[in-house]
Amino acid sequence: MFENLQEKLSRVFKNLSGRGKITEKNVKDAIREVKLSLLEADVNYKVVKEFVDHVLQKALGEEVLRSLTPDQQFIKIVRDELVRIMGEKNEPLRLVHRPAPIMMVGLQGSGKTTTCAKLAKLLKKEGRNPLLVAADLYRPAAVDQLVKLGNQIGVNVVHDYNKTPVEIVKEAVDVAESTGKDILIVDTAGRLHIDEEMMKELEEIKKILNPDEILLVVDAMMGQDAVNTAKVFDERLDLTGFVVTKMDGDARGGVILSIKYVTGKPVKFIGTSEKIDGLEPFHPDRIANRILG
Ligand code: GDP
């Protein structure tokens, strides 16, 4: 992950290192390289522009030009800016109701169903008592997949092929209340592409569920397509955040570095493996450190 970006940035930093002093031209050259690296990593161009403007402003300050370790100062500025565009700090789930509904949405293949189970496992580990709800009736195998995963982690799954998604959700709320579950994680229908029928179904479920969280699951490998998808979902559903999956793959960084800036909504979790415990809370500073190697 981030190999190209890492390599490019480290070359920029190497060019600055060993110099007792740096000039404005050195800084500008370095920033141009940073800009190209980010564009190559598939970061949204608006994000790149803002990033570059900020770094330029800070790096041309007296402090860097006069510093005895200008390369270190420059790296720090880049690092701080990476953290800032990813949202500064971890944004935890805001669960207020009991049971607290979490609605999971996303396109097919993004990792939505797997993420529902991963999240249930994570919350269970924190001492919560979640219930999974299989309301993705569009992809026939999704229900069986969730039931199987539920069995694996010891979490009940509400499912019924003969009901509509809305009926299943209503039933699940009753089950949660009568069995003392404190969280409902609802797997909703995906599609290969955004379509009106899916959005209407999701809006209907949202109305009934009144979720504390609506998380869009996006695949890091999809690059700016994922960011555009995020914008459309957010406009329709007013999301509370994102889960970016497949961060263990060779994603270039475009999604994780753009999505917060473009939508204003935070990444709350990242998927880090196919395994059931491959889900972590998202910490911008940790990712920035990883990018900088
Ligand atoms: P859905 O169609 O969105 O419900 O997608 P699935 O949950 O079925 O996931 C699609 C594929 O992505 C499956 O093979 C998952 O194992 C895989 N997957 C999901 N999350 C991750 C992740 O964080 N890392 C990796 N490597 N694979 C993942």
JSON list of C-alpha atoms and ligand atoms in Angstrom, two decimals, residues 106-115 118 136 139 142 145 149 187 217 219 244-249 270-275 278, ligand 1:
[
{"chain": "A", "resi": 106, "resn": "GLY", "atom": "CA", "xyz": [-22.42, 0.46, -0.61]},
{"chain": "A", "resi": 107, "resn": "LEU", "atom": "CA", "xyz": [-22.04, -0.89, -4.11]},
{"chain": "A", "resi": 108, "resn": "GLN", "atom": "CA", "xyz": [-21.65, -4.60, -4.79]},
{"chain": "A", "resi": 109, "resn": "GLY", "atom": "CA", "xyz": [-18.16, -5.88, -4.25]},
{"chain": "A", "resi": 110, "resn": "SER", "atom": "CA", "xyz": [-17.12, -3.01, -2.00]},
{"chain": "A", "resi": 111, "resn": "GLY", "atom": "CA", "xyz": [-16.95, -5.36, 0.97]},
{"chain": "A", "resi": 112, "resn": "LYS", "atom": "CA", "xyz": [-20.21, -4.27, 2.62]},
{"chain": "A", "resi": 113, "resn": "THR", "atom": "CA", "xyz": [-21.44, -7.66, 3.84]},
{"chain": "A", "resi": 114, "resn": "THR", "atom": "CA", "xyz": [-18.03, -8.69, 5.14]},
{"chain": "A", "resi": 115, "resn": "THR", "atom": "CA", "xyz": [-17.68, -5.32, 6.87]},
{"chain": "A", "resi": 118, "resn": "LYS", "atom": "CA", "xyz": [-16.29, -7.41, 11.00]},
{"chain": "A", "resi": 136, "resn": "ASP", "atom": "CA", "xyz": [-29.47, -7.14, 1.13]},
{"chain": "A", "resi": 139, "resn": "ARG", "atom": "CA", "xyz": [-27.52, -10.09, -4.17]},
{"chain": "A", "resi": 142, "resn": "ALA", "atom": "CA", "xyz": [-25.46, -11.96, 0.59]},
{"chain": "A", "resi": 145, "resn": "GLN", "atom": "CA", "xyz": [-22.88, -15.06, 3.52]},
{"chain": "A", "resi": 149, "resn": "LEU", "atom": "CA", "xyz": [-20.28, -14.99, 9.16]},
{"chain": "A", "resi": 187, "resn": "ASP", "atom": "CA", "xyz": [-26.68, -4.92, 5.60]},
{"chain": "A", "resi": 217, "resn": "VAL", "atom": "CA", "xyz": [-18.44, 1.08, 2.42]},
{"chain": "A", "resi": 219, "resn": "ASP", "atom": "CA", "xyz": [-13.21, -0.01, -1.95]},
{"chain": "A", "resi": 244, "resn": "VAL", "atom": "CA", "xyz": [-12.62, 2.24, 3.29]},
{"chain": "A", "resi": 245, "resn": "THR", "atom": "CA", "xyz": [-11.92, -1.43, 2.58]},
{"chain": "A", "resi": 246, "resn": "LYS", "atom": "CA", "xyz": [-9.03, -3.28, 0.96]},
{"chain": "A", "resi": 247, "resn": "MET", "atom": "CA", "xyz": [-6.41, -0.99, 2.41]},
{"chain": "A", "resi": 248, "resn": "ASP", "atom": "CA", "xyz": [-4.19, -4.07, 2.44]},
{"chain": "A", "resi": 249, "resn": "GLY", "atom": "CA", "xyz": [-4.21, -4.13, -1.37]},
{"chain": "A", "resi": 270, "resn": "ILE", "atom": "CA", "xyz": [-10.55, 0.86, 7.38]},
{"chain": "A", "resi": 271, "resn": "GLY", "atom": "CA", "xyz": [-10.60, -2.73, 6.14]},
{"chain": "A", "resi": 272, "resn": "THR", "atom": "CA", "xyz": [-7.17, -4.27, 6.36]},
{"chain": "A", "resi": 273, "resn": "SER", "atom": "CA", "xyz": [-7.69, -7.89, 5.34]},
{"chain": "A", "resi": 274, "resn": "GLU", "atom": "CA", "xyz": [-10.18, -10.43, 4.10]},
{"chain": "A", "resi": 275, "resn": "LYS", "atom": "CA", "xyz": [-10.27, -11.98, 7.55]},
{"chain": "A", "resi": 278, "resn": "GLY", "atom": "CA", "xyz": [-9.48, -7.13, 9.47]},
{"chain": "B", "resi": 1, "resn": "GDP", "atom": "P1", "xyz": [-20.39, -6.74, -0.93]},
{"chain": "B", "resi": 1, "resn": "GDP", "atom": "O1", "xyz": [-20.86, -7.14, -2.30]},
{"chain": "B", "resi": 1, "resn": "GDP", "atom": "O2", "xyz": [-20.12, -5.28, -0.86]},
{"chain": "B", "resi": 1, "resn": "GDP", "atom": "O3", "xyz": [-21.26, -7.21, 0.18]},
{"chain": "B", "resi": 1, "resn": "GDP", "atom": "O4", "xyz": [-18.94, -7.38, -0.78]},
{"chain": "B", "resi": 1, "resn": "GDP", "atom": "P2", "xyz": [-18.39, -8.60, 0.09]},
{"chain": "B", "resi": 1, "resn": "GDP", "atom": "O5", "xyz": [-18.54, -8.31, 1.55]},
{"chain": "B", "resi": 1, "resn": "GDP", "atom": "O6", "xyz": [-18.96, -9.86, -0.41]},
{"chain": "B", "resi": 1, "resn": "GDP", "atom": "O7", "xyz": [-16.84, -8.50, -0.25]},
{"chain": "B", "resi": 1, "resn": "GDP", "atom": "C1", "xyz": [-16.34, -8.62, -1.56]},
{"chain": "B", "resi": 1, "resn": "GDP", "atom": "C2", "xyz": [-14.94, -9.23, -1.49]},
{"chain": "B", "resi": 1, "resn": "GDP", "atom": "O8", "xyz": [-14.05, -8.29, -0.90]},
{"chain": "B", "resi": 1, "resn": "GDP", "atom": "C3", "xyz": [-14.87, -10.48, -0.64]},
{"chain": "B", "resi": 1, "resn": "GDP", "atom": "O9", "xyz": [-14.03, -11.39, -1.27]},
{"chain": "B", "resi": 1, "resn": "GDP", "atom": "C4", "xyz": [-14.26, -9.98, 0.67]},
{"chain": "B", "resi": 1, "resn": "GDP", "atom": "O10", "xyz": [-13.53, -10.99, 1.34]},
{"chain": "B", "resi": 1, "resn": "GDP", "atom": "C5", "xyz": [-13.33, -8.89, 0.15]},
{"chain": "B", "resi": 1, "resn": "GDP", "atom": "N1", "xyz": [-12.98, -7.88, 1.17]},
{"chain": "B", "resi": 1, "resn": "GDP", "atom": "C6", "xyz": [-13.82, -7.13, 1.92]},
{"chain": "B", "resi": 1, "resn": "GDP", "atom": "N2", "xyz": [-13.11, -6.28, 2.71]},
{"chain": "B", "resi": 1, "resn": "GDP", "atom": "C7", "xyz": [-11.80, -6.49, 2.45]},
{"chain": "B", "resi": 1, "resn": "GDP", "atom": "C8", "xyz": [-10.58, -5.92, 2.94]},
{"chain": "B", "resi": 1, "resn": "GDP", "atom": "O11", "xyz": [-10.53, -5.01, 3.77]},
{"chain": "B", "resi": 1, "resn": "GDP", "atom": "N3", "xyz": [-9.41, -6.44, 2.41]},
{"chain": "B", "resi": 1, "resn": "GDP", "atom": "C9", "xyz": [-9.42, -7.42, 1.47]},
{"chain": "B", "resi": 1, "resn": "GDP", "atom": "N4", "xyz": [-8.24, -7.86, 1.02]},
{"chain": "B", "resi": 1, "resn": "GDP", "atom": "N5", "xyz": [-10.54, -7.97, 0.99]},
{"chain": "B", "resi": 1, "resn": "GDP", "atom": "C10", "xyz": [-11.73, -7.52, 1.47]}
]
